[in-house]
Short mmCIF file of C-alpha atoms in Angstrom, two decimals:
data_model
loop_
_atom_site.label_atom_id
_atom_site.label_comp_id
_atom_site.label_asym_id
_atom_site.label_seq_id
_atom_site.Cartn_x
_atom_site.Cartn_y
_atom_site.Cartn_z
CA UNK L 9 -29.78 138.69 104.40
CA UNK L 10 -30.25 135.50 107.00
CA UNK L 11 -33.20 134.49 104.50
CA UNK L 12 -30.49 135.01 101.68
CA UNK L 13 -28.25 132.94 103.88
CA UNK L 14 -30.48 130.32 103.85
CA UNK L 15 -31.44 129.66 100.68
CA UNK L 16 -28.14 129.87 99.92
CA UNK L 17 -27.31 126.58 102.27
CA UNK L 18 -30.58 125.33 101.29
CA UNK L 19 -29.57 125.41 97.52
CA UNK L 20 -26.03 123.80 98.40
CA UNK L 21 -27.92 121.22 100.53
CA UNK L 22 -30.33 119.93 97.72
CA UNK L 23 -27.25 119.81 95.18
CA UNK L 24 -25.29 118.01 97.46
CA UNK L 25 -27.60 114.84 97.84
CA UNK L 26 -28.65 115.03 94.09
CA UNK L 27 -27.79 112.55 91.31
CA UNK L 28 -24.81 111.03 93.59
CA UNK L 29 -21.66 110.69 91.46
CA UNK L 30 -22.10 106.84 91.80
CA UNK L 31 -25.49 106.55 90.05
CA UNK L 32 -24.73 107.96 86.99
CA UNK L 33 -22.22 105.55 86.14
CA UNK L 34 -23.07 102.54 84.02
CA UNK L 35 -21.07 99.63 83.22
CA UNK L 36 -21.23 97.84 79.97
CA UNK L 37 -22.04 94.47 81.36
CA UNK L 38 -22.73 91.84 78.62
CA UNK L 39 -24.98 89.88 81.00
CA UNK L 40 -27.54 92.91 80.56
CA UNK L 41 -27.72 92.39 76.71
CA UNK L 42 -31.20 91.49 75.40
CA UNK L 43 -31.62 90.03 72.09
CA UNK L 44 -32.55 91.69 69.03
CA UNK L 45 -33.18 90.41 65.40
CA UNK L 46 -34.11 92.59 62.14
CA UNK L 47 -32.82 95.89 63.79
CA UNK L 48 -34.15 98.47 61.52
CA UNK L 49 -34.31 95.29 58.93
CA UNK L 50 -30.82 94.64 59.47
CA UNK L 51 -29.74 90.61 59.14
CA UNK L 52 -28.76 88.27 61.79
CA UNK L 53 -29.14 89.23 65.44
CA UNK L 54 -26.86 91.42 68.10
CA UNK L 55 -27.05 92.36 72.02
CA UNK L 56 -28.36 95.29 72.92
CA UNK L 57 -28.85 97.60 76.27
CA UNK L 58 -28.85 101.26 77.25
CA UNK L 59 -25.89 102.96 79.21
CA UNK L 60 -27.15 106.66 79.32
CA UNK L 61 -30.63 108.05 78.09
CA UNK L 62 -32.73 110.80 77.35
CA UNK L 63 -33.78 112.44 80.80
CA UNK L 64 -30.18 111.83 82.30
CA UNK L 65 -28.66 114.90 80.99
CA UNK L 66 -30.05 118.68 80.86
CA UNK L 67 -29.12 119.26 76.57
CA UNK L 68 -30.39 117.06 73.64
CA UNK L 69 -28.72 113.95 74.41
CA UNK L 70 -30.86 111.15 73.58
CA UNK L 71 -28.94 108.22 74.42
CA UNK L 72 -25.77 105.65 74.65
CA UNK L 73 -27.11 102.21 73.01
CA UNK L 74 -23.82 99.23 72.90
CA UNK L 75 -23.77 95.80 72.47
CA UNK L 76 -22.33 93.25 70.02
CA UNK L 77 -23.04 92.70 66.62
CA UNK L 78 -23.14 88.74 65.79
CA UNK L 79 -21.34 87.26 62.91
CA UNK L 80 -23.30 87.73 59.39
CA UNK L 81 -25.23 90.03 61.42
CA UNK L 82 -25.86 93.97 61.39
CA UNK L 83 -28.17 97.15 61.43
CA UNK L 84 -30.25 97.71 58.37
CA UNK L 85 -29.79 100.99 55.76
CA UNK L 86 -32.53 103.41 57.93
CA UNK L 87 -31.99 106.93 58.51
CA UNK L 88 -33.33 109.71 60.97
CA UNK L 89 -35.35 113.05 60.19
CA UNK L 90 -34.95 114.89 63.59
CA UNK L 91 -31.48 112.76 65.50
CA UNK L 92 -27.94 112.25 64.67
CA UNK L 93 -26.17 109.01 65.35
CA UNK L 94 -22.10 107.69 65.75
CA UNK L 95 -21.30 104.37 65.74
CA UNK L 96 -18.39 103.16 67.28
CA UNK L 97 -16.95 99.80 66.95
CA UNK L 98 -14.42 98.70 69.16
CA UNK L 99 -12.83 95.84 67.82
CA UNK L 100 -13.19 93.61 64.39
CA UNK L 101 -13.88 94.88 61.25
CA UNK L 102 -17.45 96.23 59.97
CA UNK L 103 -18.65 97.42 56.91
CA UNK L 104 -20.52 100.75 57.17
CA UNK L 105 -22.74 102.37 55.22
CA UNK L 106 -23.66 106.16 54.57
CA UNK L 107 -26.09 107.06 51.86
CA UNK L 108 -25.83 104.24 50.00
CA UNK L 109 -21.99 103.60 49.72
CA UNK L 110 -19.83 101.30 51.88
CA UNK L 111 -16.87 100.57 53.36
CA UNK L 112 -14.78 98.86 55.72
CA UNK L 113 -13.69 100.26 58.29
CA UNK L 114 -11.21 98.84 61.17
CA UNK L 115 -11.42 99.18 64.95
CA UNK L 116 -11.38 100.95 67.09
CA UNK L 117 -13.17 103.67 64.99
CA UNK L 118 -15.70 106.50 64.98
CA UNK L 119 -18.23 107.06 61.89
CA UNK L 120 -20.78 110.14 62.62
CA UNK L 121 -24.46 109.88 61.08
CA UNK L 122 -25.40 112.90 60.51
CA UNK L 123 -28.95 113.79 60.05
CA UNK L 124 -30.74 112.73 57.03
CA UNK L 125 -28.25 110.78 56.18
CA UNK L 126 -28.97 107.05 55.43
CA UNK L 127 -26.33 104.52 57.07
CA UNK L 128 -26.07 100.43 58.22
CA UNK L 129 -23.72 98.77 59.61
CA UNK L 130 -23.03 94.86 59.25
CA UNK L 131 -20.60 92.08 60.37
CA UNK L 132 -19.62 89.70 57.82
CA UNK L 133 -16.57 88.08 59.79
CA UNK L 134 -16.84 85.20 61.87
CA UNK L 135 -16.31 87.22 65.16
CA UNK L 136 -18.31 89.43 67.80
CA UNK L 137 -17.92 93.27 67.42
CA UNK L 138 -18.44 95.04 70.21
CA UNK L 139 -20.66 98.32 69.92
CA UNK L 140 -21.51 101.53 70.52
CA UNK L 141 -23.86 104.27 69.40
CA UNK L 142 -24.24 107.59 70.35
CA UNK L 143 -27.06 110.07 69.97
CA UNK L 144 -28.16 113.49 69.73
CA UNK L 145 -31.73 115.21 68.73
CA UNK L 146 -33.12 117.91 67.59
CA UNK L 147 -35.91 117.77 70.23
CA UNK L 148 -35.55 117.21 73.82
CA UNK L 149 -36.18 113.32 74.33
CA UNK L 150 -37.49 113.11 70.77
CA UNK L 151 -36.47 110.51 68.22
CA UNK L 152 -37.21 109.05 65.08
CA UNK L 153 -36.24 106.63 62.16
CA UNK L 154 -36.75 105.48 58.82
CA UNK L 155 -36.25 102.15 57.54
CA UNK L 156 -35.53 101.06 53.67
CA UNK L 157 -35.44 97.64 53.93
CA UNK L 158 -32.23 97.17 52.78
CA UNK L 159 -29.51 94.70 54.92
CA UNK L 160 -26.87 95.73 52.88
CA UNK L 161 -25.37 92.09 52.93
CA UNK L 162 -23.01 91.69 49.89
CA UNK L 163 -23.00 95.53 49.43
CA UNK L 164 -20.29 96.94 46.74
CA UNK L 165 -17.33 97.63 48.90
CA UNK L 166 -15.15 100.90 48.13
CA UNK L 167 -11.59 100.66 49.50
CA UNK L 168 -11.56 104.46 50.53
CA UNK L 169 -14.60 105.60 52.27
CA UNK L 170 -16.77 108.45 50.86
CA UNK L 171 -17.83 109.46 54.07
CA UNK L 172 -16.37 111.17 57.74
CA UNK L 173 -14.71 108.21 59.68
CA UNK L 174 -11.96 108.47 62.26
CA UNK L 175 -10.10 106.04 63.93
CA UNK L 176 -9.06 105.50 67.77
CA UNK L 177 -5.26 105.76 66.92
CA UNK L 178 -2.88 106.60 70.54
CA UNK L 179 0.15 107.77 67.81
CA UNK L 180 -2.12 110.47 66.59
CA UNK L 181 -2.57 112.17 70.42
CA UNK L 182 -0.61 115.22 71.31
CA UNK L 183 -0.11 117.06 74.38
CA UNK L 184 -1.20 120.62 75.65
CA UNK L 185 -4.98 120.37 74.38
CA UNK L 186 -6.38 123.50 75.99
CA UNK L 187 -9.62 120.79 77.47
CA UNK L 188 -7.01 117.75 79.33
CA UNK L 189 -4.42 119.71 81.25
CA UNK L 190 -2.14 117.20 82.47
CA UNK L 191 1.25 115.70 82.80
CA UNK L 192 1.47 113.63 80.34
CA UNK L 193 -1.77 113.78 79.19
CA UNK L 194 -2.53 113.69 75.32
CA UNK L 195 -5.74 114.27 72.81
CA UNK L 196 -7.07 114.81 69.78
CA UNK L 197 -10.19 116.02 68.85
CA UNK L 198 -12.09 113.38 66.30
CA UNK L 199 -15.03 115.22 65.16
CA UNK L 200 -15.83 118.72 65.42
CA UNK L 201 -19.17 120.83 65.54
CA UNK L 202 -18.69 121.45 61.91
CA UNK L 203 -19.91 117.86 60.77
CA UNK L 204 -23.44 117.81 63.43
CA UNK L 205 -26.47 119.71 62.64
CA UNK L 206 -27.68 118.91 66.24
CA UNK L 207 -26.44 120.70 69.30
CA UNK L 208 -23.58 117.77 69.26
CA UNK L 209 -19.99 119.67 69.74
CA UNK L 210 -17.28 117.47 69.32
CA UNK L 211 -16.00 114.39 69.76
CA UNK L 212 -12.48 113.58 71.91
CA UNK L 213 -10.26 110.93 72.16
CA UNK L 214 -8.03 111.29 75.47
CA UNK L 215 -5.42 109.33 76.94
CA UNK L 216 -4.21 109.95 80.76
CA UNK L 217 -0.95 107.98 81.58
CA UNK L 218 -0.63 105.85 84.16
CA UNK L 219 -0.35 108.20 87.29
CA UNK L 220 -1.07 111.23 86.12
CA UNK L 221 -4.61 113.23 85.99
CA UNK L 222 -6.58 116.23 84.15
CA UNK L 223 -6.79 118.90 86.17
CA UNK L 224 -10.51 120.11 87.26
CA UNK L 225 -12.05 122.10 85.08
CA UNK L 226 -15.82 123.29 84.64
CA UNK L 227 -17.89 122.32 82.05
CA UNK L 228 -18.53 125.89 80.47
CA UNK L 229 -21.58 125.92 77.62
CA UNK L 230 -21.20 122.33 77.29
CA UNK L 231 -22.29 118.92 78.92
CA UNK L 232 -19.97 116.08 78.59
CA UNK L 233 -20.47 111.84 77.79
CA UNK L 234 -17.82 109.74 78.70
CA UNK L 235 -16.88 105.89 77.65
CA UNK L 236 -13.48 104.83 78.80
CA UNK L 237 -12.42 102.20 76.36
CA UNK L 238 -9.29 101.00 78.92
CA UNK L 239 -7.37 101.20 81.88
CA UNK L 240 -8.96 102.27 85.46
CA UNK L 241 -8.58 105.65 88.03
CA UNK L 242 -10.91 107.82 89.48
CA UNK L 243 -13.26 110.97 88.53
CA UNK L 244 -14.39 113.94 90.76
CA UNK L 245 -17.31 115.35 90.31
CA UNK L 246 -18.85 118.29 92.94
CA UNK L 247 -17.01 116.98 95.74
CA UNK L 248 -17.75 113.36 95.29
CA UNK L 249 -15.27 110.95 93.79
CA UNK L 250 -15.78 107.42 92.32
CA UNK L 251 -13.94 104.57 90.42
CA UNK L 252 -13.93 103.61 86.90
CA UNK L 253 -12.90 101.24 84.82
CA UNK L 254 -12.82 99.91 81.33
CA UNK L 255 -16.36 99.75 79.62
CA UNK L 256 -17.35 102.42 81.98
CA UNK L 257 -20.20 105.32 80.98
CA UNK L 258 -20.61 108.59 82.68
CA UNK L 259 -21.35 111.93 82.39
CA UNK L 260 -21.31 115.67 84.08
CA UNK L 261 -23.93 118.27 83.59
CA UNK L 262 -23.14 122.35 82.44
CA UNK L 263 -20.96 123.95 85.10
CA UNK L 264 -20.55 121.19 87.27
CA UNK L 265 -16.42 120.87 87.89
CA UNK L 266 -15.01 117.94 87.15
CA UNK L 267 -11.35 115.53 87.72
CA UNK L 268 -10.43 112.60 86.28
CA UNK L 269 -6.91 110.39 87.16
CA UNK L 270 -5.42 106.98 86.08
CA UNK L 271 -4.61 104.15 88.26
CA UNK L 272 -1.07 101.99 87.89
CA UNK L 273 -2.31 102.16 83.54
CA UNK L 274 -3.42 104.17 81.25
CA UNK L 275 -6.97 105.58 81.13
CA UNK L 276 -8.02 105.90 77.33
CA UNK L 277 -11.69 107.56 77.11
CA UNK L 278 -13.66 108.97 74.72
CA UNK L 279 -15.81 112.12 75.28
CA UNK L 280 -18.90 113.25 73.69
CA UNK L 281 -19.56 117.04 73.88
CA UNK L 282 -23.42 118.46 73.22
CA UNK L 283 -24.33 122.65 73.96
CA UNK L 284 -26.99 123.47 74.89
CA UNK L 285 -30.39 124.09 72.80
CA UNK L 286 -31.17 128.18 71.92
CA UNK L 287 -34.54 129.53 72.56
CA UNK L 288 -36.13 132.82 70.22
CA UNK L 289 -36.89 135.69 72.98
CA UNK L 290 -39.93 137.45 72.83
CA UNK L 291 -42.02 139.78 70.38
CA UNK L 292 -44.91 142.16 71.22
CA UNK L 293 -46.46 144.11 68.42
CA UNK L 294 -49.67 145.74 70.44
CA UNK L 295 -50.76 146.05 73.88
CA UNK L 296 -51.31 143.10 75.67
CA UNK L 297 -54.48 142.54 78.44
CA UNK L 298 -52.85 139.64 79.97
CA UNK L 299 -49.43 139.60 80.54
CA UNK L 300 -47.17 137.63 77.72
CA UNK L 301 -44.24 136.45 79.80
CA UNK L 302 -42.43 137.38 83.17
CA UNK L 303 -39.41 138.45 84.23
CA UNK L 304 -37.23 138.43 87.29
CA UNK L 305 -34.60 141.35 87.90
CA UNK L 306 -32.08 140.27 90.27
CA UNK L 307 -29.36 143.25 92.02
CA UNK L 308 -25.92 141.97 92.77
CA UNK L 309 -23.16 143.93 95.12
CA UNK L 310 -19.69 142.81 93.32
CA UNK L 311 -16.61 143.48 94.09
CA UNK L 312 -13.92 144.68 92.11
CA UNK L 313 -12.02 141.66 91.79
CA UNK L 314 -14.56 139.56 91.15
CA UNK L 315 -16.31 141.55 88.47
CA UNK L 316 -14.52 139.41 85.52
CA UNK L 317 -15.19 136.24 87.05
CA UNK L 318 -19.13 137.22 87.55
CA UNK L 319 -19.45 138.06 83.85
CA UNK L 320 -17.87 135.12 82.83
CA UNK L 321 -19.79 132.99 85.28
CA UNK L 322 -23.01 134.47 83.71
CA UNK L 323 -22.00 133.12 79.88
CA UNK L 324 -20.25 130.24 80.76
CA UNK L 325 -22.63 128.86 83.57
CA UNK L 326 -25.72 130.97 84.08
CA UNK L 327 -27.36 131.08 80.57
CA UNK L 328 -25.95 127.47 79.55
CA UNK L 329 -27.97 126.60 82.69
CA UNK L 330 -31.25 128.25 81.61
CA UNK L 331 -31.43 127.61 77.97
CA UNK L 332 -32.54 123.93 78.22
CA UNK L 333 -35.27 124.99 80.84
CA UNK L 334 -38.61 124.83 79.66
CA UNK L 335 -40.38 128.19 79.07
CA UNK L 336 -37.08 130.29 79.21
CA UNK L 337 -36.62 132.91 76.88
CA UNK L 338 -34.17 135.03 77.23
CA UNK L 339 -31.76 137.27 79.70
CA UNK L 340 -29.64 140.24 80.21
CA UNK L 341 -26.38 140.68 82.31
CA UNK L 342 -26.26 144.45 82.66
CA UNK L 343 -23.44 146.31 84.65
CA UNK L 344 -23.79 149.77 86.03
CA UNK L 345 -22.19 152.94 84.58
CA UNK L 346 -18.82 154.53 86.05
CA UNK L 347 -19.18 156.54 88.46
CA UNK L 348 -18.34 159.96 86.60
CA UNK L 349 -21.17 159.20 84.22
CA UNK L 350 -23.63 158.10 86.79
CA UNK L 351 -23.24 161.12 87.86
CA UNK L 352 -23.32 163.00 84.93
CA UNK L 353 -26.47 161.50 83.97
CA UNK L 354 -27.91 162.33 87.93
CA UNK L 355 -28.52 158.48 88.33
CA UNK L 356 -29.82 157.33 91.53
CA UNK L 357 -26.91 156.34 93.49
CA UNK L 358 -26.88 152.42 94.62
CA UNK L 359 -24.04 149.83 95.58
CA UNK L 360 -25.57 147.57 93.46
CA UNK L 361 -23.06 147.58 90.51
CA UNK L 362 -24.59 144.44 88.33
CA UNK L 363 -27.91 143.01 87.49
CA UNK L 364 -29.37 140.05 85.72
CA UNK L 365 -32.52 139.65 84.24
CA UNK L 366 -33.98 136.56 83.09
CA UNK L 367 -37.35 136.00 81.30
CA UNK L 368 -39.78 133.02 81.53
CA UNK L 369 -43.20 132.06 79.57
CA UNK L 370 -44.64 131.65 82.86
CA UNK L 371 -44.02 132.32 86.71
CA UNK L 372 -44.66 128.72 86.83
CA UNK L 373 -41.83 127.46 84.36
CA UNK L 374 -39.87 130.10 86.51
CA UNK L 375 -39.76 128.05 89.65
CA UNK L 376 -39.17 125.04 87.95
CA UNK L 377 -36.14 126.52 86.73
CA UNK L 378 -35.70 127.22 90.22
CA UNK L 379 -36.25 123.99 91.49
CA UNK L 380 -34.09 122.23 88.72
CA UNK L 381 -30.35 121.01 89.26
CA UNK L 382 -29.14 123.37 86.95
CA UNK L 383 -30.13 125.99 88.89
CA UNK L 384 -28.64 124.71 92.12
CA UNK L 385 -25.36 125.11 90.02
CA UNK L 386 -26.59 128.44 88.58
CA UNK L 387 -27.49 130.52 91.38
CA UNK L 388 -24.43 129.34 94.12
CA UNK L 389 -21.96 129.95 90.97
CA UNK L 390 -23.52 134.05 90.98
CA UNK L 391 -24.09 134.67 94.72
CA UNK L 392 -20.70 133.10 95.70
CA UNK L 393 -19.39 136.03 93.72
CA UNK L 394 -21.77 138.55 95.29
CA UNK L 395 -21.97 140.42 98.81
CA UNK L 396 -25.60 141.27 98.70
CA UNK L 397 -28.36 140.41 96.24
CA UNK L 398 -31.73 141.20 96.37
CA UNK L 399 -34.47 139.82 93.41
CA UNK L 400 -38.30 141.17 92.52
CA UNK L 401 -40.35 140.04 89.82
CA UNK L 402 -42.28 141.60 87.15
CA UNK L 403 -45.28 140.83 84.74
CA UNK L 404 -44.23 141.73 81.14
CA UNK L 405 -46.85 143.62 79.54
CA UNK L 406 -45.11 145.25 76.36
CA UNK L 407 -41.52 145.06 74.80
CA UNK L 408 -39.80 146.19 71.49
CA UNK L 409 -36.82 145.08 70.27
CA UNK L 410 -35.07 146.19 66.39
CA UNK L 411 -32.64 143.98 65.91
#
């Protein structure tokens, strides 16, 4: 148990000092804008830079591009095989383009790109729009596009869009969204998980009033993107705390707990949710002479009143955790039989009441799972729950499963 002790505070140690709060926000500071022409054979010129990209976060997020789009300038018709995109303008007027079909469309908006779908987007006022785009992929880290050479200057305009836009509207928030607990606080969800094809969840818009907060919460099953479009205050994140402010980027990782409060105004934000990627488990049709995977059984002592809490903690944090791990492929949370059937069944007798198992390509990809962040979230969220625990590892040499 001391070992157990100390791999416990070792864990907490390592998660403490990693990816402080601080460094993983971004703001969106015009003098970092480098100029771009032709973008994806789109007229004129804009700004661009990064805010967030593709190794920052544990799911499929690719990235958070902004910028400004000049006058008589804009993104060429392209689309994407393996990514979805949403643009976001955040003042002016643009005229977007899905599949061939345009519109304009007023700020502060949303317009999702979903994937396959063709789109543009181009400024044909005499002012700056200021820019954002969003991204999700298919493939960890993985993108691609297709260009069709098409600026879409002096495009046919329809008056009503043919496509999924949504606008930044405050009137349309309401309270007691189940996500932004809060006095005060109001929301409304822009774009659900219906539209993506990608891991991509949802899309929020959230308003905290001056002086009032959302209470913490855990990410469960989901990682979280945040862009506050005004007003300051403050966000906690695993016991560290930090300022933001308008044209602020952020973001928090599965499971990790997280706070955020305004300051003397409103803080307006909004928040980009992506779940995690699924993995196929395994399938053995004949004897094997090497070994085709391993896994790791690992014997918890829970106590009664925790018992709900660990099997939530296991779907909620524990397999969202492991699913965007190289080389995982699947895992079992498997609770021991009552007493009077234990004993009907002349089980050995044990105090260990719950086990997981969880089941790697390699021993190798194991421990990097191990070594990850996600697992210094993981494995303190189970063994806080736990008295004892005990682990050993196996070689799997043969499995069968019907469904």
């Amino acid at each position: 148990m001391k070992h157990l002790l100390g791999l416990f505070l070792l864990v907490n140690t390592v998660f403490a000092s990693a990816q402080p709060l601080q460094d993983r926000i971004s703001s969106n500071d015009p003098a970092k804008y480098r100029d771009l022409s032709a973008v994806h054979a789109g007229a004129g010129t804009m700004g661009f830079t990064q805010l967030i990209g593709r190794n920052d976060l544990s799911t499929n997020f690719l990235y958070l591009h902004t910028g400004v789009i000049n006058p008589k300038s804009g993104i060429g018709h392209h689309f994407h095989h393996t990514i979805e995109e949403m643009y976001v303008i955040l003042n002016g007027e643009a005229e977007f383009t899905i599949n061939g079909r345009t519109s304009k469309i007023a700020a502060p908006a949303v317009v999702p790109c979903k994937m396959g779908d063709a789109h543009a987007i181009y400024n044909a006022s005499d002012e700056d729009i200021r820019w954002l785009n969003f991204a999700v992929s298919q493939k960890k880290a993985q993108g691609d596009a297709f260009d069709l050479g098409d600026d879409r200057v002096g495009a046919d305009i329809d008056p009503i869009p043919v496509f999924v836009s949504n606008r930044l509207e405050k009137e349309q928030l309401k309270e007691a969204h189940p996500a932004y607990v809060g006095d005060g606080v109001v929301a409304r969800r822009l774009v659900g998980p219906e539209v993506f094809r990608t891991d991509w969840d949802y899309v929020d818009h959230v308003v905290i009033p001056a002086g009032s907060s959302v209470s913490a919460h855990a990410l469960e099953g989901v990682e979280e993107v945040y862009y506050v479009s005004s007003g300051k205050g403050k966000v906690s994140m695993n016991d560290e705390e930090a300022s933001i402010k308008a044209d602020d980027a952020f973001y928090a990782m599965l499971g990790e707990e997280i706070s955020l409060s305004s300051e003397g105004e409103d803080l307006e934000l909004l928040v980009i949710g992506i779940t995690p990627s699924k993995e196929k488990g395994l399938s053995i049709a004949k004897p094997l002479a090497e070994p085709k995977a391993m896994v790791l059984q690992m014997d918890f002592v829970v106590d009664k009143e925790n018992a709900k809490a660990f099997e939530k903690m296991y779907y909620s944090v524990y397999v969202p955790a492991m699913t965007v791990q190289d080389g995982y492929l699947s895992s079992k949370l498997l609770r021991l039989f009552p007493e009077d059937l234990s004993t009907e069944i002349e089980a050995e007798p044990t105090n260990y009441n719950y086990q997981i198992q969880i089941s790697f390509d390699t021993e190798e990809n194991r421990r990097k799972w191990v070594a990850s962040d996600q697992h210094q979230i993981a494995w303190p969220a189970a063994t806080s729950l736990a008295k004892e625990y005990k682990w050993r590892g196996y070689d799997v040499m043969g499995d069968d499963d019907q469904r």
